[in-house]
Tab-separated table of C-alpha atoms in Angstrom:
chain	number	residue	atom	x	y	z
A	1441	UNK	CA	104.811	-108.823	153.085
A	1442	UNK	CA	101.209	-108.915	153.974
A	1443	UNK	CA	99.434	-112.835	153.922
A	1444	UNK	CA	96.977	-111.653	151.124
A	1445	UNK	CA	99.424	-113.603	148.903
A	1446	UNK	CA	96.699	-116.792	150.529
A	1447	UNK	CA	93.236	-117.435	150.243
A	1448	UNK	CA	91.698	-117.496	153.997
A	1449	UNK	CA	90.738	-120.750	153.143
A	1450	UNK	CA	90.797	-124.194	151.222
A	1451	UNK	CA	92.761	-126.747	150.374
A	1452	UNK	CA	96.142	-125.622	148.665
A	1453	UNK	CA	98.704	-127.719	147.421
A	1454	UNK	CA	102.128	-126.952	145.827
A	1455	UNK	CA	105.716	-127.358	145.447
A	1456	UNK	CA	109.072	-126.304	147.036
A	1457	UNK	CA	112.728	-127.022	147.664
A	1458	UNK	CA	113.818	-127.955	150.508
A	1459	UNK	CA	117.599	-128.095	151.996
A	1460	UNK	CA	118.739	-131.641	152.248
A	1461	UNK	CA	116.289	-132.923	149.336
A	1462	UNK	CA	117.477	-133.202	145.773
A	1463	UNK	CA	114.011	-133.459	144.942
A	1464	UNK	CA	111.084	-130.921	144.528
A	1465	UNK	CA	108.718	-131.569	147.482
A	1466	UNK	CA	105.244	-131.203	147.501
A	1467	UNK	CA	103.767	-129.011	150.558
A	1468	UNK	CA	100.707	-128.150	151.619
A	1469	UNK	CA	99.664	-124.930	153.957
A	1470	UNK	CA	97.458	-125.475	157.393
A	1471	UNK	CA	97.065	-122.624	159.536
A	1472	UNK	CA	100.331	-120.404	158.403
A	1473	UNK	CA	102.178	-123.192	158.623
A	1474	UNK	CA	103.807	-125.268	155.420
A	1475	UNK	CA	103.663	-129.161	155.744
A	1476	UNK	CA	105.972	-131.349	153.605
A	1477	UNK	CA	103.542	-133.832	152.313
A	1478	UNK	CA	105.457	-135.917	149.808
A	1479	UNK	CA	104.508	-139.709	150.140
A	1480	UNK	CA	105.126	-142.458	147.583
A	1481	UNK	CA	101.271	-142.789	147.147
A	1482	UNK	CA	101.452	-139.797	145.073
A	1483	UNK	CA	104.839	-137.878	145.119
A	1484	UNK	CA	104.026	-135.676	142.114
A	1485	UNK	CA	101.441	-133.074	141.730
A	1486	UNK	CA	100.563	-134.583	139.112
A	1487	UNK	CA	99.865	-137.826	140.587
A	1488	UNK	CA	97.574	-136.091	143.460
A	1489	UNK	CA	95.488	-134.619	140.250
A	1490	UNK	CA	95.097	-138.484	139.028
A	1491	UNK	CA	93.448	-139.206	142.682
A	1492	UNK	CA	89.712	-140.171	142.948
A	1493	UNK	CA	89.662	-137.251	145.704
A	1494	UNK	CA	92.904	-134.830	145.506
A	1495	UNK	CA	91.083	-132.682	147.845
A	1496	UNK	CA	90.836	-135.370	150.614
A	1497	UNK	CA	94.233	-136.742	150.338
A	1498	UNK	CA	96.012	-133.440	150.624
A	1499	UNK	CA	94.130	-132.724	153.452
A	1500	UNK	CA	94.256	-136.023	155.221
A	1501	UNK	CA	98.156	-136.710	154.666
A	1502	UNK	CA	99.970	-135.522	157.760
A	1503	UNK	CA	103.536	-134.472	157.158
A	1504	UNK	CA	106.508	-132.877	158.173
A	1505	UNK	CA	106.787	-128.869	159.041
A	1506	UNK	CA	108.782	-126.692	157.096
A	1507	UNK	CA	108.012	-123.529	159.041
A	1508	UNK	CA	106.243	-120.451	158.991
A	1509	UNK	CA	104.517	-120.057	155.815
A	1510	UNK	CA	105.421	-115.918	155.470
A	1511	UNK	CA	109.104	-116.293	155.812
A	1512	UNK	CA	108.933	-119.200	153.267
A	1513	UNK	CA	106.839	-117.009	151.086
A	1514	UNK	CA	109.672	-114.144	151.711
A	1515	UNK	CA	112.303	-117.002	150.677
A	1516	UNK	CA	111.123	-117.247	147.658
A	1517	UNK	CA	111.846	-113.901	145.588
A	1518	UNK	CA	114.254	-114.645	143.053
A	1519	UNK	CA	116.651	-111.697	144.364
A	1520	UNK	CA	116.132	-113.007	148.295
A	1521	UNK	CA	116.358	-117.001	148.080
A	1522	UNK	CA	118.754	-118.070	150.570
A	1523	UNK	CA	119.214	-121.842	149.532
A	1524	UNK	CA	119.679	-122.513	153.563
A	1525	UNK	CA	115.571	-122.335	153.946
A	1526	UNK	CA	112.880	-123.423	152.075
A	1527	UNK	CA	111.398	-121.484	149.081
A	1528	UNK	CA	108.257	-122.005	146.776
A	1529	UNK	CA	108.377	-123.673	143.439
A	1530	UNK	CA	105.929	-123.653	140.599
A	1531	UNK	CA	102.780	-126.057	142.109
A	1532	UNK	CA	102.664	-127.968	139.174
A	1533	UNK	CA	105.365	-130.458	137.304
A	1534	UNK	CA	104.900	-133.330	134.881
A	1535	UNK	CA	101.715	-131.588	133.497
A	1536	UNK	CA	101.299	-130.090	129.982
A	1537	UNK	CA	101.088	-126.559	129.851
A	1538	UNK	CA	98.347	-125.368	127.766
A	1539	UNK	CA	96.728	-122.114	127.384
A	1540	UNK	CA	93.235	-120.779	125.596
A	1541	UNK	CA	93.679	-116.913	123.849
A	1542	UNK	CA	91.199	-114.366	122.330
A	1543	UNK	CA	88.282	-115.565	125.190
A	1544	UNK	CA	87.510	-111.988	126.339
A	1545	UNK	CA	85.934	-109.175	124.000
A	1546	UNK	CA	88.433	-106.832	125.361
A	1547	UNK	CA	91.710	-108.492	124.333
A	1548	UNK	CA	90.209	-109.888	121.183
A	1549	UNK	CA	89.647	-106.026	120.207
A	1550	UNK	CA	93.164	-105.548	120.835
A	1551	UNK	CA	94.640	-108.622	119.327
A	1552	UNK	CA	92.996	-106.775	116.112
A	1553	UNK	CA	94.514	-104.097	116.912
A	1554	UNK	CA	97.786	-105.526	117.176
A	1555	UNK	CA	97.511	-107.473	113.572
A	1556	UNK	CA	96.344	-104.208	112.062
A	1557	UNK	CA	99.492	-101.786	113.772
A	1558	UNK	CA	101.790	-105.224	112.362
A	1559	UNK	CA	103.138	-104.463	115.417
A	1560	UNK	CA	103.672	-101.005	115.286
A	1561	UNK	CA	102.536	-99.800	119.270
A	1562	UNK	CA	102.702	-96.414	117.344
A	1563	UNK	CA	99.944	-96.753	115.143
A	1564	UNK	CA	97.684	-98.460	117.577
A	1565	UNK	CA	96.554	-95.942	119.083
A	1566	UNK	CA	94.882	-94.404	115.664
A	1567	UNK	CA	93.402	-98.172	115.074
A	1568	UNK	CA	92.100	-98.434	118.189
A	1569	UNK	CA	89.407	-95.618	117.685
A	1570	UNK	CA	88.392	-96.815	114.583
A	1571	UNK	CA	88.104	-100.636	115.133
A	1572	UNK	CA	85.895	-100.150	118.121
A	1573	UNK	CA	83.359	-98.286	115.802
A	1574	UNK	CA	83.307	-100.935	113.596
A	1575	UNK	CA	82.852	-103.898	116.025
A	1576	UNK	CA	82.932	-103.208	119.402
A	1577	UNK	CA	79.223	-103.142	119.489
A	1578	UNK	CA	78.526	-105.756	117.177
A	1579	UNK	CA	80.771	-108.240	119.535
A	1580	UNK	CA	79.532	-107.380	123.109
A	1581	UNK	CA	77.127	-110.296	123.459
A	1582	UNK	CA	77.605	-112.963	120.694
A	1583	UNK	CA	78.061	-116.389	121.999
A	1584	UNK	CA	80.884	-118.312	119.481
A	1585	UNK	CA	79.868	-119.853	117.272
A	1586	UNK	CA	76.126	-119.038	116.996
A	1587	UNK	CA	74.325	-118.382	113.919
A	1588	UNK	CA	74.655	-114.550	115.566
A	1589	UNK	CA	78.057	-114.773	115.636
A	1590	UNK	CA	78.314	-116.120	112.208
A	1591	UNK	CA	76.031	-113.052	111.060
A	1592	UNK	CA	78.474	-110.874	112.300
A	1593	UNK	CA	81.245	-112.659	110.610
A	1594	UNK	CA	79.695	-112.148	107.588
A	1595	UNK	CA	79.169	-108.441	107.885
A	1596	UNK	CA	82.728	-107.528	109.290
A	1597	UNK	CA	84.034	-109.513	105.901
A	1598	UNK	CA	82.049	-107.159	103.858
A	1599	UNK	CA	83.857	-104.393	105.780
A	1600	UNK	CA	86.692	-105.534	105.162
A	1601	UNK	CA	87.953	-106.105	108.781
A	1602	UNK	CA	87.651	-109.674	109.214
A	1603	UNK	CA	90.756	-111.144	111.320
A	1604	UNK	CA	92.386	-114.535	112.423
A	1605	UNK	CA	91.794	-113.468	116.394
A	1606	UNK	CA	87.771	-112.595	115.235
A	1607	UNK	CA	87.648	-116.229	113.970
A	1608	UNK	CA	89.065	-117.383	117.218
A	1609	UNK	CA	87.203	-115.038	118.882
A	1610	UNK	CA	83.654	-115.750	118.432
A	1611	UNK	CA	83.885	-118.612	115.568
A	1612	UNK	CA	83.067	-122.064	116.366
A	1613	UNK	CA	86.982	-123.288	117.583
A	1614	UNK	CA	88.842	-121.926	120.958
A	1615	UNK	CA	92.297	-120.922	120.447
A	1616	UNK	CA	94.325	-123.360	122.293
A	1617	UNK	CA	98.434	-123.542	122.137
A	1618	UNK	CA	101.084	-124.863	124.005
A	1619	UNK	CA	102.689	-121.610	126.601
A	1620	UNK	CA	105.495	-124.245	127.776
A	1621	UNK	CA	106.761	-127.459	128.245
A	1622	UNK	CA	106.325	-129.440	131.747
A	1623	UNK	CA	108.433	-128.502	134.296
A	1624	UNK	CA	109.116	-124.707	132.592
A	1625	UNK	CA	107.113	-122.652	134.549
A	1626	UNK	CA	107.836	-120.863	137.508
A	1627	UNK	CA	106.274	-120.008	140.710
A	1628	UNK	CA	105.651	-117.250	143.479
A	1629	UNK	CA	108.193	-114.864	143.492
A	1630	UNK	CA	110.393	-116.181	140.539
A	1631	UNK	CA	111.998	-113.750	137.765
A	1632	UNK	CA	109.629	-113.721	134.938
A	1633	UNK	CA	111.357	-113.517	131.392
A	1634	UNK	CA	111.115	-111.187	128.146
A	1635	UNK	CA	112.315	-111.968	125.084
A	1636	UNK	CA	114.988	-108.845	124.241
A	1637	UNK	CA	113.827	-108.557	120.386
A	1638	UNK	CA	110.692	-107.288	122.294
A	1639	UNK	CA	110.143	-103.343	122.766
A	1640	UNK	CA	105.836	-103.875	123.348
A	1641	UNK	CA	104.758	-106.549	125.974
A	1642	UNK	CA	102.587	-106.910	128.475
A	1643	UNK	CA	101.416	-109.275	131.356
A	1644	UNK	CA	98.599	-111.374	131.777
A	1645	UNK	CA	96.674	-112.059	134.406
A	1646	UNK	CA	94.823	-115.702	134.159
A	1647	UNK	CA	93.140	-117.859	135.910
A	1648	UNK	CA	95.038	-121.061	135.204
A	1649	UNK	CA	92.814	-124.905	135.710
A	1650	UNK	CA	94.967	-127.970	136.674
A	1651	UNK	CA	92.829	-131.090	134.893
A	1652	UNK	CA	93.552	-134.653	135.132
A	1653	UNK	CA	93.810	-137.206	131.832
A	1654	UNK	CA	90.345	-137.867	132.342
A	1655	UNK	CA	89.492	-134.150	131.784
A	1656	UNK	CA	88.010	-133.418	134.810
A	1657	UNK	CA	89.208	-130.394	136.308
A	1658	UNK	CA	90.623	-130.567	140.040
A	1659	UNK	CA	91.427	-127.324	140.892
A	1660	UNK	CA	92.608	-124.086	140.113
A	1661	UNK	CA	95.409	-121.119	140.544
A	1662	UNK	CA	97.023	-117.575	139.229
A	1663	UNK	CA	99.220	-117.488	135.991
A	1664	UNK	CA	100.970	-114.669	134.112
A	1665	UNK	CA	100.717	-115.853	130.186
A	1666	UNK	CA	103.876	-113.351	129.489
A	1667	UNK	CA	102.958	-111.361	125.983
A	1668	UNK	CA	104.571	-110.299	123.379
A	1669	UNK	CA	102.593	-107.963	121.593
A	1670	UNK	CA	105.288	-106.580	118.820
A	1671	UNK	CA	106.221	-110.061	117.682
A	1672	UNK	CA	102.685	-111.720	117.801
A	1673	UNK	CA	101.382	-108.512	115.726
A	1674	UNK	CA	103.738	-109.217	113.081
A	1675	UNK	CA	102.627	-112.575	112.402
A	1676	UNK	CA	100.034	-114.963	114.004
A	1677	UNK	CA	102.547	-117.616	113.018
A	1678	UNK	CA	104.755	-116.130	115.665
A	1679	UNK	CA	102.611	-116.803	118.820
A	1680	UNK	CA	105.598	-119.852	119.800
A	1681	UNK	CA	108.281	-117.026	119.828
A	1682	UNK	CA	105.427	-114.356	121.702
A	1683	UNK	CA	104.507	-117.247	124.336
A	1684	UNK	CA	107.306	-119.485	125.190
A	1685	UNK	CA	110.494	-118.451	126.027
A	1686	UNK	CA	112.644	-119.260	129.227
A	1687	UNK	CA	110.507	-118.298	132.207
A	1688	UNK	CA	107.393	-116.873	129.912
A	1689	UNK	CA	105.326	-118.224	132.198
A	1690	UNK	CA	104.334	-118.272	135.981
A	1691	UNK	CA	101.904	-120.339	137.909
A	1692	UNK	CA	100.871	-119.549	141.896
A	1693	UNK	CA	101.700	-119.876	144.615
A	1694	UNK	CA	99.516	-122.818	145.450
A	1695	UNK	CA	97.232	-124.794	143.144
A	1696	UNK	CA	93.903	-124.575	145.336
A	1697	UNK	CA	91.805	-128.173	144.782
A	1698	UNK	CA	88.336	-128.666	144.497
A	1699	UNK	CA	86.176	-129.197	147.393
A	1700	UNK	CA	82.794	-128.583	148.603
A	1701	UNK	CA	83.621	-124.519	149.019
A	1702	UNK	CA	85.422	-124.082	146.193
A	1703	UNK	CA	84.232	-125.324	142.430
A	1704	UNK	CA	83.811	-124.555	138.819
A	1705	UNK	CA	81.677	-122.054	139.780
A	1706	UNK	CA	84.010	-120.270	142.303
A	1707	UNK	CA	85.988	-119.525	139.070
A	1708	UNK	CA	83.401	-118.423	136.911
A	1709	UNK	CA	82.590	-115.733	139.714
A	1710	UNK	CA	86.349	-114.816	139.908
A	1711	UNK	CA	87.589	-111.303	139.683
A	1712	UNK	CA	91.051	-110.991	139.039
A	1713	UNK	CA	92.962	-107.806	140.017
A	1714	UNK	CA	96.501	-106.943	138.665
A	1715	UNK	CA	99.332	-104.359	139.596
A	1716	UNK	CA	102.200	-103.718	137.698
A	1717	UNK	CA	104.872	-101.421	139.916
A	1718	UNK	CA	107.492	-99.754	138.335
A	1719	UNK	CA	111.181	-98.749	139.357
A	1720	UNK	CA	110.355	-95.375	137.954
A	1721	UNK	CA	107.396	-94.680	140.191
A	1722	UNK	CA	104.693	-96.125	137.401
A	1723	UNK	CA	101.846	-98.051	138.315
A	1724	UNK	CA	99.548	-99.568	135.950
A	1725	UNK	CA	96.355	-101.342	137.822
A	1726	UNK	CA	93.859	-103.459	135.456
A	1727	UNK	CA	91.283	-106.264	136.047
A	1728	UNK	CA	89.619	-109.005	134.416
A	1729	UNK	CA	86.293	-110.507	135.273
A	1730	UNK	CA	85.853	-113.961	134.565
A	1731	UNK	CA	82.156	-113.281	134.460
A	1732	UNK	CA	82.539	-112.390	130.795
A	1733	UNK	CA	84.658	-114.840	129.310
A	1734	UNK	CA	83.293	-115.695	125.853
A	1735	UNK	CA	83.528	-119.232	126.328
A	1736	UNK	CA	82.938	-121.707	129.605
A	1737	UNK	CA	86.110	-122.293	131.230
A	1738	UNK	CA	84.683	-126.282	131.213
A	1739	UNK	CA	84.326	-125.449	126.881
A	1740	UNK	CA	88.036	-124.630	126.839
A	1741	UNK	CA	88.954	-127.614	128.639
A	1742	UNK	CA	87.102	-129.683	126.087
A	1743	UNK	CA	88.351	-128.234	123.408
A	1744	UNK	CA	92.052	-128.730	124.655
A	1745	UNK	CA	91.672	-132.774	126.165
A	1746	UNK	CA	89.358	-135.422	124.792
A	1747	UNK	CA	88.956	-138.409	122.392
A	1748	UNK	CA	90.822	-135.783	119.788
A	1749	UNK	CA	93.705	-135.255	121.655
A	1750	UNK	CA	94.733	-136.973	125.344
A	1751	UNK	CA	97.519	-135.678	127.769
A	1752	UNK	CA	98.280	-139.191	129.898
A	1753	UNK	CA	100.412	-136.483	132.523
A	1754	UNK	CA	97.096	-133.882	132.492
A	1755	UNK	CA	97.438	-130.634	132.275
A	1756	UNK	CA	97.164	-127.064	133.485
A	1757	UNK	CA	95.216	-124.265	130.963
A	1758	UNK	CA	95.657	-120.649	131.399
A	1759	UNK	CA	92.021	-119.109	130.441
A	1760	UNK	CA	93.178	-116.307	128.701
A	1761	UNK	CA	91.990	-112.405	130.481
A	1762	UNK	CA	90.159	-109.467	129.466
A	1763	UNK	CA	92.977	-106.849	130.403
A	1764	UNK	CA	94.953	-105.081	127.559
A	1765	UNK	CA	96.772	-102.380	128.968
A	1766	UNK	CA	96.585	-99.442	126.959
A	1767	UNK	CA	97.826	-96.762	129.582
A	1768	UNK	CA	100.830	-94.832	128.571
A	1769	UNK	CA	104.153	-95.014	130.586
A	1770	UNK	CA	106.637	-92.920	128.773
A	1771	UNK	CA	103.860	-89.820	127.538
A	1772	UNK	CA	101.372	-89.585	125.745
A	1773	UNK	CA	100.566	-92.028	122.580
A	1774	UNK	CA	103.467	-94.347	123.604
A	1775	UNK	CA	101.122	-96.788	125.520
A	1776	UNK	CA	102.312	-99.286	127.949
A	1777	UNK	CA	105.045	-101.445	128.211
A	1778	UNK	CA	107.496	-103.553	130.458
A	1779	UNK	CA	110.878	-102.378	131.897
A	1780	UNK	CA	113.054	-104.380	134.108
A	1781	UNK	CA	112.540	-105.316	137.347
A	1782	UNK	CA	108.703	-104.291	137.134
A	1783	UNK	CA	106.841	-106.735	139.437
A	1784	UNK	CA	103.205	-107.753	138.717
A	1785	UNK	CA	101.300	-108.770	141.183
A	1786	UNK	CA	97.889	-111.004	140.115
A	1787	UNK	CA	95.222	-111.295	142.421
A	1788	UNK	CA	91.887	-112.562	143.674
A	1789	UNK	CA	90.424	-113.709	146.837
A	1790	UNK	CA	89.890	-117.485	146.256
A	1791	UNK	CA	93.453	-118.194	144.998
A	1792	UNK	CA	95.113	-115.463	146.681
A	1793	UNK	CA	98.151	-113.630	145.284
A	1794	UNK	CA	100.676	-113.925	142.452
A	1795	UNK	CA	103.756	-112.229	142.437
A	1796	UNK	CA	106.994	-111.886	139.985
A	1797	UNK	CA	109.611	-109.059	138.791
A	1798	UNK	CA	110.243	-108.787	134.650
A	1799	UNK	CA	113.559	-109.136	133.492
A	1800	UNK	CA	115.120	-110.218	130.578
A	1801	UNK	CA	114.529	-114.174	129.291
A	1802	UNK	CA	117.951	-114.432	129.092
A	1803	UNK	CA	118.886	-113.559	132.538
A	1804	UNK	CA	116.558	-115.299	134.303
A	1805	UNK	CA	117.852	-118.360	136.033
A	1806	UNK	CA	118.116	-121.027	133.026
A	1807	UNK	CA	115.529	-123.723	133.161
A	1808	UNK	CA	117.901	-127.202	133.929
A	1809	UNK	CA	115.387	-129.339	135.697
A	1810	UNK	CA	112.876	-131.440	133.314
A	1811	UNK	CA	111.310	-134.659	133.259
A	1812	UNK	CA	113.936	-136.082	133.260
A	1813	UNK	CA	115.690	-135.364	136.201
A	1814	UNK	CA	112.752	-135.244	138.473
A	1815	UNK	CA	111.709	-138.998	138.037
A	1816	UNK	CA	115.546	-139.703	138.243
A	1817	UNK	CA	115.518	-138.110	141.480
A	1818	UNK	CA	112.238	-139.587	142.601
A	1819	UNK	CA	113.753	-142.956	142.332
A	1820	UNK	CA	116.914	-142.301	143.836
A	1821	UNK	CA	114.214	-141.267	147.115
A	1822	UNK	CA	112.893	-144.477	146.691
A	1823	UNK	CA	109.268	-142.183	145.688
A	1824	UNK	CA	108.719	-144.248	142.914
């Protein structure tokens, strides 16, 4: 597999297992080459977010080679791992695993469309058409929250199309909700998981940030926010079932920290690319351009951590995308969704590459390693 699954550059930090270690270790990547860099300084991810200077410390802390950093890459698909050689692991752990929805015009126009189809992929093809002459124009530039976007508000009630994802969308409050629990998400290469009521899904490409408890945001990587469109568009009150389910969620392959080349503003600037490759030949290719999120990715974080709510662990926060695939698979009118052993591939040159094949929640490997066990195994390693 070709090494665009890396950035060319930049501090990257993450997690794998390793024969011999009943642990997670955390690893780092210097010239093709994996290092494990677990200390008892900071033997967590999340402990190298709490650092003055994660940057400098994952840089400066020497460790042990695992090998070449292709063949671990390789090692990691779900339907390859031998358990003889390292493999990659989500690159983040004791963090709480937020995400931010409706922040791009695009997907808010379809999260309409989705509450007005109940979700019905049938009918939303017939909706589509005649929401996006109602508000598509009206939506294009309004900043959330302004006294525009309140205008606009007040004109798509009097039409009679007002929606829960329009208040989200460009009303005062970000949409923020839980997509897992620590330690549920999986990395590079990992199985990613469908509930089976659903017959309408879709992936989604995100940048996700890693932030500390003091808010500040230390770097950055790829995440699939796994959708379910059917079962959201039946009921907002759903969105728990829609988001988290076993392995709902993936995060890679590295998280890449903040330094002097790569900031806040690297990931305003980011252009995401996304494949979806089919056993039947299908391919579905879609972007999303960070450059016109709705709100500030440093907004969202505010909105999630503060003196309103803290997260002593920090946390990760998928940004939500633009791209709602509306392509059909099957013919015409039947519009796009996931069949087994699809694999979506994420992408952008800062962060590199993001890869997983769909199956089934419910046979994906089971998730079995919390909390719990990790700082039970970090003190029987004397990391504590």
């Amino acid at each position: 597999m070709p090494n665009t699954i890396l950035p060319s550059s930049g501090v990257l930090v993450g997690r794998a297992k390793i024969p011999g270690h009943a642990t997670p270790r955390i690893v780092s990547v210097r010239d093709g080459v994996v290092f494990d860099i677990t200390a008892k300084a900071a033997p967590t991810v999340r402990d190298i977010a709490e650092l003055d200077n994660p940057a400098s410390y994952v840089a400066g802390t020497a460790g042990t080679k695992l090998g070449d950093v292709d063949a671990i890459i390789e090692n990691s698909w779900a339907e390859k791992y031998d358990p003889a050689f390292p493999a990659l692991l989500s690159p983040i752990d004791l963090q709480a695993v937020k995400a931010s929805g409706v922040t791009f015009v695009a997907s808010l126009l379809e999260r309409v469309i989705e509450e007005q189809a109940k979700g019905d992929k049938a009918k939303a093809d017939s909706l589509r058409d005649d929401v996006l002459k109602l508000i598509g124009a009206d939506l294009s530039k309004i900043v959330p929250g302004s006294p525009a976007a309140m205008q606009v508000k007040e004109a798509l009630i009097a039409r009679g199309v007002w929606s829960q994802y329009l208040e989200v969308g460009i009303g005062p409050d970000a949409e923020i909700f839980t997509k897992g629990q620590p330690m549920s998400t999986v990395g590079f290469g990992a199985d990613v998981g469908l509930h089976p009521i659903s017959s309408w899904n879709n992936p989604e490409p995100e940048i996700v940030l890693v932030v500390s408890s003091a808010g500040r945001i230390v770097g950055a990587t790829l995440g699939n926010d796994v959708n379910l469109r059917d079962v959201e568009g039946r009921s907002a009150l759903l969105l728990g079932k829609a988001k988290d389910n076993n392995a709902s969620g993936s995060v890679g392959p590295f998280v890449r920290l903040f330094d002097g080349d790569f900031t806040i503003e690297t990931v305003r600037a980011a252009e995401l690319s996304m494949r979806v490759e089919g056993e039947d030949g299908f391919v579905l290719d879609g972007h999303s351009s960070m450059a016109k999120i709705s709100r500030t990715p440093e907004s969202l974080v505010e909105a999630t951590i503060g003196r309103h709510h803290q997260y002593p662990d920090g946390l990760v926060l998928y940004l939500g995308t633009m791209f709602a695939p509306v392509k059909d698979r099957d013919g015409p009118g039947k519009g796009f969704t996931h069949k087994m052993n699809d694999v979506v591939s994420i992408s952008t040159p800062s962060l590199g590459t993001l890869s997983n094949r769909v199956r089934l929640s419910t046979e994906c490997a089971p998730w079995t390693y919390g909390a719990s066990h990790l700082l039970r195994d970090l003190a029987k390693a004397d990391l504590l």
